[in-house]
Amino acid sequence: YKDWENLNECLKHLKNQTIQKTSFEVIVVNNDPTFLIPVDIDLPENFKIITEEKPGSYAARNHGIRNSSGEILAFTDSDCTPNPNWLETGISYFLKNKALDRLAGNVTLYYSGDSPKPADLYELVYAFDQVSNVKSGSSVTANLFVRRDVFREVGDFDESMLSGGDYEWNKRATLAGKSLHYSAELIINHPTR
């Protein structure tokens, strides 16, 4: 949502993934139809931008799911930068474990500037604790892989929610008996807020 500058950095990291470009697709969902897509965005053939008019990141995620073709869906945000082996690591977990339904990854926080501000320090300690999230049966969508059939069984993200919908959906999936594992090697980098 109006985050083209960060999105360009995210796309650069997605373009440099260690798996073959024909093995994955990237779907960016623009959640503001009045905001024009910049003409200087360079998209490879396996990348596309679609628009969701209904406000909210969960409506956008659902629209992206409906327009995707993969059996394993990987979620991240425009302000995140995945490590080069992010997709390869996530997919290999699913190939090794056929019973795996969901995989939450490490969200590594970083701050801008020479030294962290008090808010940065707070975030570095308390934000995006995926180990605790997984223990409680949830995950953030900043770094989450899901088998497509889990959405068929559990349903979509709740589009009425503007925040916390990733936790709510994952709790629903956990209650439905869908497995959730954590991988410290599955790394997304995220700025402190």
C-alpha positions in Angstrom: 0.0 0.0 0.0 1.8 3.1 -1.3 5.2 1.6 -0.6 6.8 1.4 -4.0 10.3 2.5 -2.7 10.5 -0.4 -0.3 8.8 -2.7 -2.8 11.6 -2.1 -5.3 14.2 -3.4 -2.7 12.0 -6.4 -1.9 11.6 -7.2 -5.6 15.4 -7.0 -6.1 15.9 -9.6 -3.4 13.2 -11.8 -4.9 14.8 -11.6 -8.4 18.0 -12.9 -6.9 16.6 -16.0 -5.3 18.8 -19.2 -5.7 16.1 -21.3 -7.4 15.3 -21.2 -11.1 13.2 -18.3 -12.2 10.7 -20.7 -13.9 10.1 -22.4 -10.6 8.2 -19.6 -8.9 6.0 -16.6 -9.5 5.8 -13.3 -7.6 2.4 -11.6 -7.3 2.4 -8.1 -5.9 -1.0 -6.8 -4.9 -1.4 -3.0 -5.1 -4.0 -2.2 -2.4 -4.7 1.4 -3.6 -6.3 1.6 -7.1 -5.8 5.4 -7.2 -2.1 5.1 -6.7 -0.4 4.6 -10.1 2.2 1.9 -10.5 5.5 3.6 -11.2 6.7 3.1 -14.8 10.3 2.4 -13.7 9.4 -0.9 -12.0 11.4 -3.7 -13.7 9.4 -6.9 -13.5 10.7 -10.2 -14.9 8.3 -12.6 -16.7 7.5 -14.5 -13.6 6.5 -11.3 -11.7 3.2 -9.4 -12.0 1.3 -6.6 -10.2 -2.4 -6.9 -9.7 -4.8 -4.5 -7.9 -7.2 -5.1 -5.1 -9.7 -2.3 -4.5 -11.0 -3.5 -1.1 -8.9 -1.9 1.6 -6.7 -4.0 3.8 -3.8 -6.3 3.6 -5.9 -9.4 4.1 -8.2 -8.6 1.2 -5.0 -8.1 -0.8 -3.5 -11.4 0.3 -6.7 -13.2 -0.6 -6.7 -11.6 -4.0 -3.1 -12.7 -4.5 -3.9 -16.3 -3.5 -6.8 -16.4 -6.0 -4.4 -15.2 -8.8 -1.6 -17.6 -8.0 -0.9 -21.0 -9.4 1.6 -22.6 -7.0 0.9 -25.4 -4.5 3.2 -23.8 -1.9 2.5 -20.1 -1.2 5.1 -17.9 0.4 4.0 -14.6 2.0 6.1 -11.5 2.8 5.6 -7.8 2.9 6.8 -4.9 0.7 9.2 -3.7 3.4 10.8 -7.1 3.8 13.9 -8.4 2.1 14.3 -12.1 1.8 17.7 -13.8 2.0 18.8 -15.2 -1.4 18.0 -18.8 -0.4 14.6 -17.9 1.1 12.4 -19.7 -1.5 14.8 -22.6 -1.9 14.9 -23.2 1.9 11.2 -23.0 2.3 10.4 -25.3 -0.6 13.0 -27.8 0.5 11.2 -28.1 3.9 8.0 -29.0 2.2 9.7 -31.5 -0.2 11.3 -33.3 2.8 8.2 -33.3 4.9 5.0 -34.2 3.0 2.9 -33.7 6.1 4.0 -30.1 6.6 1.1 -27.7 6.2 2.7 -24.3 7.3 6.2 -23.1 7.8 7.1 -19.9 9.7 10.5 -18.3 9.3 12.8 -16.1 11.1 12.1 -12.3 10.9 15.4 -10.6 11.5 15.0 -6.9 12.4 17.4 -4.2 11.5 17.5 -0.4 12.1 18.6 2.5 10.0 21.3 4.9 11.2 24.5 4.5 13.2 22.8 3.4 16.5 19.4 2.2 17.5 16.8 4.6 19.0 14.8 3.5 22.0 11.9 2.4 19.8 14.4 0.3 17.7 15.7 -1.4 20.8 12.2 -2.2 22.0 11.4 -3.7 18.6 14.6 -5.7 18.4 13.6 -7.4 21.7 9.9 -7.8 21.3 8.7 -7.7 17.7 8.2 -10.7 15.4 9.0 -13.4 17.9 8.3 -16.3 15.5 9.5 -19.0 17.9 6.9 -17.9 20.4 4.3 -17.4 17.7 4.7 -20.9 16.4 4.5 -22.4 20.0 1.2 -20.7 20.3 0.0 -21.9 16.9 0.4 -18.7 14.9 2.7 -16.7 12.6 3.1 -13.4 11.0 2.7 -13.2 7.2 6.0 -11.3 6.9 7.6 -14.8 6.6 5.1 -17.7 6.1 4.9 -20.6 3.7 1.5 -22.5 3.4 0.3 -25.3 1.2 -2.5 -24.1 -1.0 -4.8 -26.9 0.1 -4.8 -25.5 3.7 -6.6 -22.4 2.4 -9.1 -24.7 0.7 -9.8 -26.4 4.0 -9.5 -23.5 6.5 -10.8 -20.6 4.3 -9.4 -17.2 3.4 -8.0 -14.5 5.6 -10.7 -12.5 7.3 -11.0 -9.4 5.1 -12.9 -7.5 7.7 -9.7 -7.2 9.8 -7.2 -4.5 9.1 -4.7 -5.8 11.6 -4.0 -9.2 13.3 -5.6 -11.2 10.5 -2.4 -13.3 10.0 -2.6 -14.4 13.7 -6.4 -15.1 13.4 -6.0 -17.2 10.2 -3.1 -19.2 11.7 -5.1 -19.9 14.9 -7.9 -21.1 12.8 -5.6 -23.4 10.8 -4.1 -24.7 14.1 -7.5 -25.4 15.5 -8.3 -27.3 12.2 -5.2 -29.5 12.9 -2.9 -28.0 10.3 0.8 -28.4 11.3 3.0 -25.4 11.8 6.8 -25.6 12.1 9.5 -23.0 12.5 12.8 -22.7 10.6 15.5 -20.3 11.8 17.2 -20.7 8.4 14.2 -19.3 6.6 15.1 -15.6 6.9 13.3 -12.4 6.0 14.9 -9.1 7.0 12.5 -6.4 8.3 13.2 -2.8 9.4 12.2 -1.7 12.9 9.1 0.5 12.9 
